[in-house]
Coordinates of C-alpha atoms in Angstrom, one line a residue:
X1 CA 0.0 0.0 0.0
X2 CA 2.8 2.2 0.9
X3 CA 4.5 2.0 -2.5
X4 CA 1.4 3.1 -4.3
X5 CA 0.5 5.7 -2.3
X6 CA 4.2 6.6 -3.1
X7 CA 3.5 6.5 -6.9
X8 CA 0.5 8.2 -6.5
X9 CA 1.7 11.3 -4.6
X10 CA 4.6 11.6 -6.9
X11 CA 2.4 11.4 -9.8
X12 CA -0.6 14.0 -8.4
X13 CA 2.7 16.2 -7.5
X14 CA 4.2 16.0 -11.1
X15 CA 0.9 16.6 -12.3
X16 CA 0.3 19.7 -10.8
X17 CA 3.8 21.0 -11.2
X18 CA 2.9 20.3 -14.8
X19 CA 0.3 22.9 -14.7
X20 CA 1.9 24.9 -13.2
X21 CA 0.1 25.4 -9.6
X22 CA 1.9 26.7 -6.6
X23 CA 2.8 24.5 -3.3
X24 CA 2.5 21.0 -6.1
X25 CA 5.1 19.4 -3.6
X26 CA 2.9 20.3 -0.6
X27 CA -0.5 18.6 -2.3
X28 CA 1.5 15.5 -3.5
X29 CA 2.7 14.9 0.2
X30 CA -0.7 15.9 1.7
X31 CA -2.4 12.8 -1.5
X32 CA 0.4 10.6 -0.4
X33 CA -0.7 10.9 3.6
X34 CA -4.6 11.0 2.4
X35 CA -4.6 8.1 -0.3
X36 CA -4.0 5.7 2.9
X37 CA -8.0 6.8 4.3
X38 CA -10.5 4.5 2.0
X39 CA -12.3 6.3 -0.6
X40 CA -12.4 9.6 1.0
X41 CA -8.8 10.3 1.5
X42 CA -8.2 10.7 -2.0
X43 CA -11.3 12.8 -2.9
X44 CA -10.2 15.0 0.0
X45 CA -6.9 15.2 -1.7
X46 CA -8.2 16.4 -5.1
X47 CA -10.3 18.9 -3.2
X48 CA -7.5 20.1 -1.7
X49 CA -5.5 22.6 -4.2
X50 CA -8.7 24.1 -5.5
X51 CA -8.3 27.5 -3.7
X52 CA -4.8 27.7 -4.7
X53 CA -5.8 27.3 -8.2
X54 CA -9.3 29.8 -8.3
X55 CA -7.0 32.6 -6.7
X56 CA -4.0 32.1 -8.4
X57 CA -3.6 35.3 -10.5
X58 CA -1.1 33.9 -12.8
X59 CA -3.3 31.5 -14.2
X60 CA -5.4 33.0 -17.6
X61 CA -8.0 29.9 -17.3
X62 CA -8.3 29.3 -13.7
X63 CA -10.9 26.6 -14.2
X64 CA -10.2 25.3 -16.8
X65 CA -6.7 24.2 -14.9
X66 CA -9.0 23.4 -11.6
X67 CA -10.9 20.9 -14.2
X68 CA -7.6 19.5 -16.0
X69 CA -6.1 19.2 -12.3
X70 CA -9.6 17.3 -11.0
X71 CA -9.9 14.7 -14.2
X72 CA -5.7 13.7 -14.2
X73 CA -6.5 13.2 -10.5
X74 CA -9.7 11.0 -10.9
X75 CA -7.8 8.8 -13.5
X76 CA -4.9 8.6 -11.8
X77 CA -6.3 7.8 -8.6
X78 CA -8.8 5.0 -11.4
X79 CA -5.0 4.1 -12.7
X80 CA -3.5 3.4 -9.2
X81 CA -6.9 1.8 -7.0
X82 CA -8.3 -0.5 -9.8
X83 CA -4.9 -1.5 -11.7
X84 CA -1.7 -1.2 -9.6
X85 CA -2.6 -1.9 -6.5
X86 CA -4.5 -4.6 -7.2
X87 CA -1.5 -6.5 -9.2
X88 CA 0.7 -5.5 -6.1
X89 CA -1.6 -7.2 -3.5
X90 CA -2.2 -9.9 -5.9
X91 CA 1.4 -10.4 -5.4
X92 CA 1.4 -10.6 -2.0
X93 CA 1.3 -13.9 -1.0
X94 CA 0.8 -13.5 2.7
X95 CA -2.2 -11.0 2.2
X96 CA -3.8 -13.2 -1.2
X97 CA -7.4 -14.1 0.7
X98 CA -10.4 -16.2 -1.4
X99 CA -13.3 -13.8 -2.8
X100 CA -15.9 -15.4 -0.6
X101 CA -14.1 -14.5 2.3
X102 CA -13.8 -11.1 1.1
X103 CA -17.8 -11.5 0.7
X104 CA -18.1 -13.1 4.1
X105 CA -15.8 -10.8 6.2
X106 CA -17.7 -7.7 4.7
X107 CA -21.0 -9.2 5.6
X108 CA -20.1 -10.2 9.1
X109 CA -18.5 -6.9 9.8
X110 CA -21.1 -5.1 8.4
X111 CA -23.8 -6.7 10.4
X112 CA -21.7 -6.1 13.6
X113 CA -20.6 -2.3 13.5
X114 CA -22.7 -1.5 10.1
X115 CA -20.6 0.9 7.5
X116 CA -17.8 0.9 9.5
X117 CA -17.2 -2.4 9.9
X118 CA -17.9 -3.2 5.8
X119 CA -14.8 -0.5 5.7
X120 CA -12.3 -1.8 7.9
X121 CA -13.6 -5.6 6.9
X122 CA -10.7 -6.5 4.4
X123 CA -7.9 -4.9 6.3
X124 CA -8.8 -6.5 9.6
X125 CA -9.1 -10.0 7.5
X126 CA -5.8 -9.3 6.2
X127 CA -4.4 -8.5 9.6
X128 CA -5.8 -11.6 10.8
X129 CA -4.5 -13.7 8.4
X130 CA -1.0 -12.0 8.5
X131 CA -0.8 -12.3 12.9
X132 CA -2.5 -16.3 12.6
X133 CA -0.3 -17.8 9.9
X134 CA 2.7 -16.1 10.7
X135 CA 6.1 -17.5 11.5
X136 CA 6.4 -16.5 15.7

C-alpha cells in the first residue's frame, strides 16, 4: 500500500507541477498521507488545491486548470486503485485471501458495527491472516 501511495503522490505532485500550480510538492505529500484513508482520503486530496488554483492570478484559465487538475487526478487515482494496486496485493502472498471470504468478512462486519465495519472488513481480515499464519 505504501509503494502506491508513493507512486501516486509523486504522480498528483508531477501533475500539478505540470500545470503549473503553486505548493504542487505540498499537495503530493498531503495525496500521499490522504490516499492511505479509504475512498475519502483521496477525494479530500483532489479537493485540496482548488483554492490555490481559483485565486491564483497567474493563471489565464483558472478553471479550466482546476478541471484539467480534477480529471488527471480521478484517473490517476482509477490508474492506481483498480490497476496497480490490485497486481501489487495480488502479489502478495501472505495477504492473497479467497473472494468469498472477502464477501463473508464484509458481511459479518457489516452486520456487527454496520458501514464501519464493511470499511475496515478486508484490512482486519488481512491483519488476521497475517498475525495467525505467521512464523512467531
Amino acid at each position: 500500500k505504501t509503494l502506491a501511495c508513493f507512486g501516486y503522490g509523486v504522480c498528483v505532485g508531477a501533475l500539478l507541477a505540470f500545470l503549473s500550480i503553486d505548493l504542487a510538492s505540498v499537495f503530493a505529500l498531503a495525496t500521499f498521507a490522504l490516499n492511505y484513508v479509504p475512498e475519502v482520503g483521496p477525494f479530500i486530496a483532489m479537493v485540496l488545491p482548488s483554492p490555490v488554483i481559483l485565486l491564483d492570478s497567474r493563471l489565464d484559465r483558472p478553471f479550466l486548470v482546476l478541471l484539467t487538475a480534477v480529471s488527471g487526478q480521478l484517473a490517476l487515482k482509477f490508474a492506481f486503485s483498480n490497476i496497480i494496486e490490485v497486481k501489487l496485493i495480488e502479489s502478495d502472498k501472505k495477504l492473497r485471501m479467497h473472494p468469498v471470504m472477502i464477501l463473508l468478512s464484509v458481511g459479518v462486519f457489516g452486520y456487527l458495527w454496520g458501514p464501519t465495519g464493511m470499511l475496515l472488513s478486508v484490512p482486519l481480515m488481512a491483519l488476521m491472516k497475517i498475525s495467525l499464519f505467521s512464523d512467531l
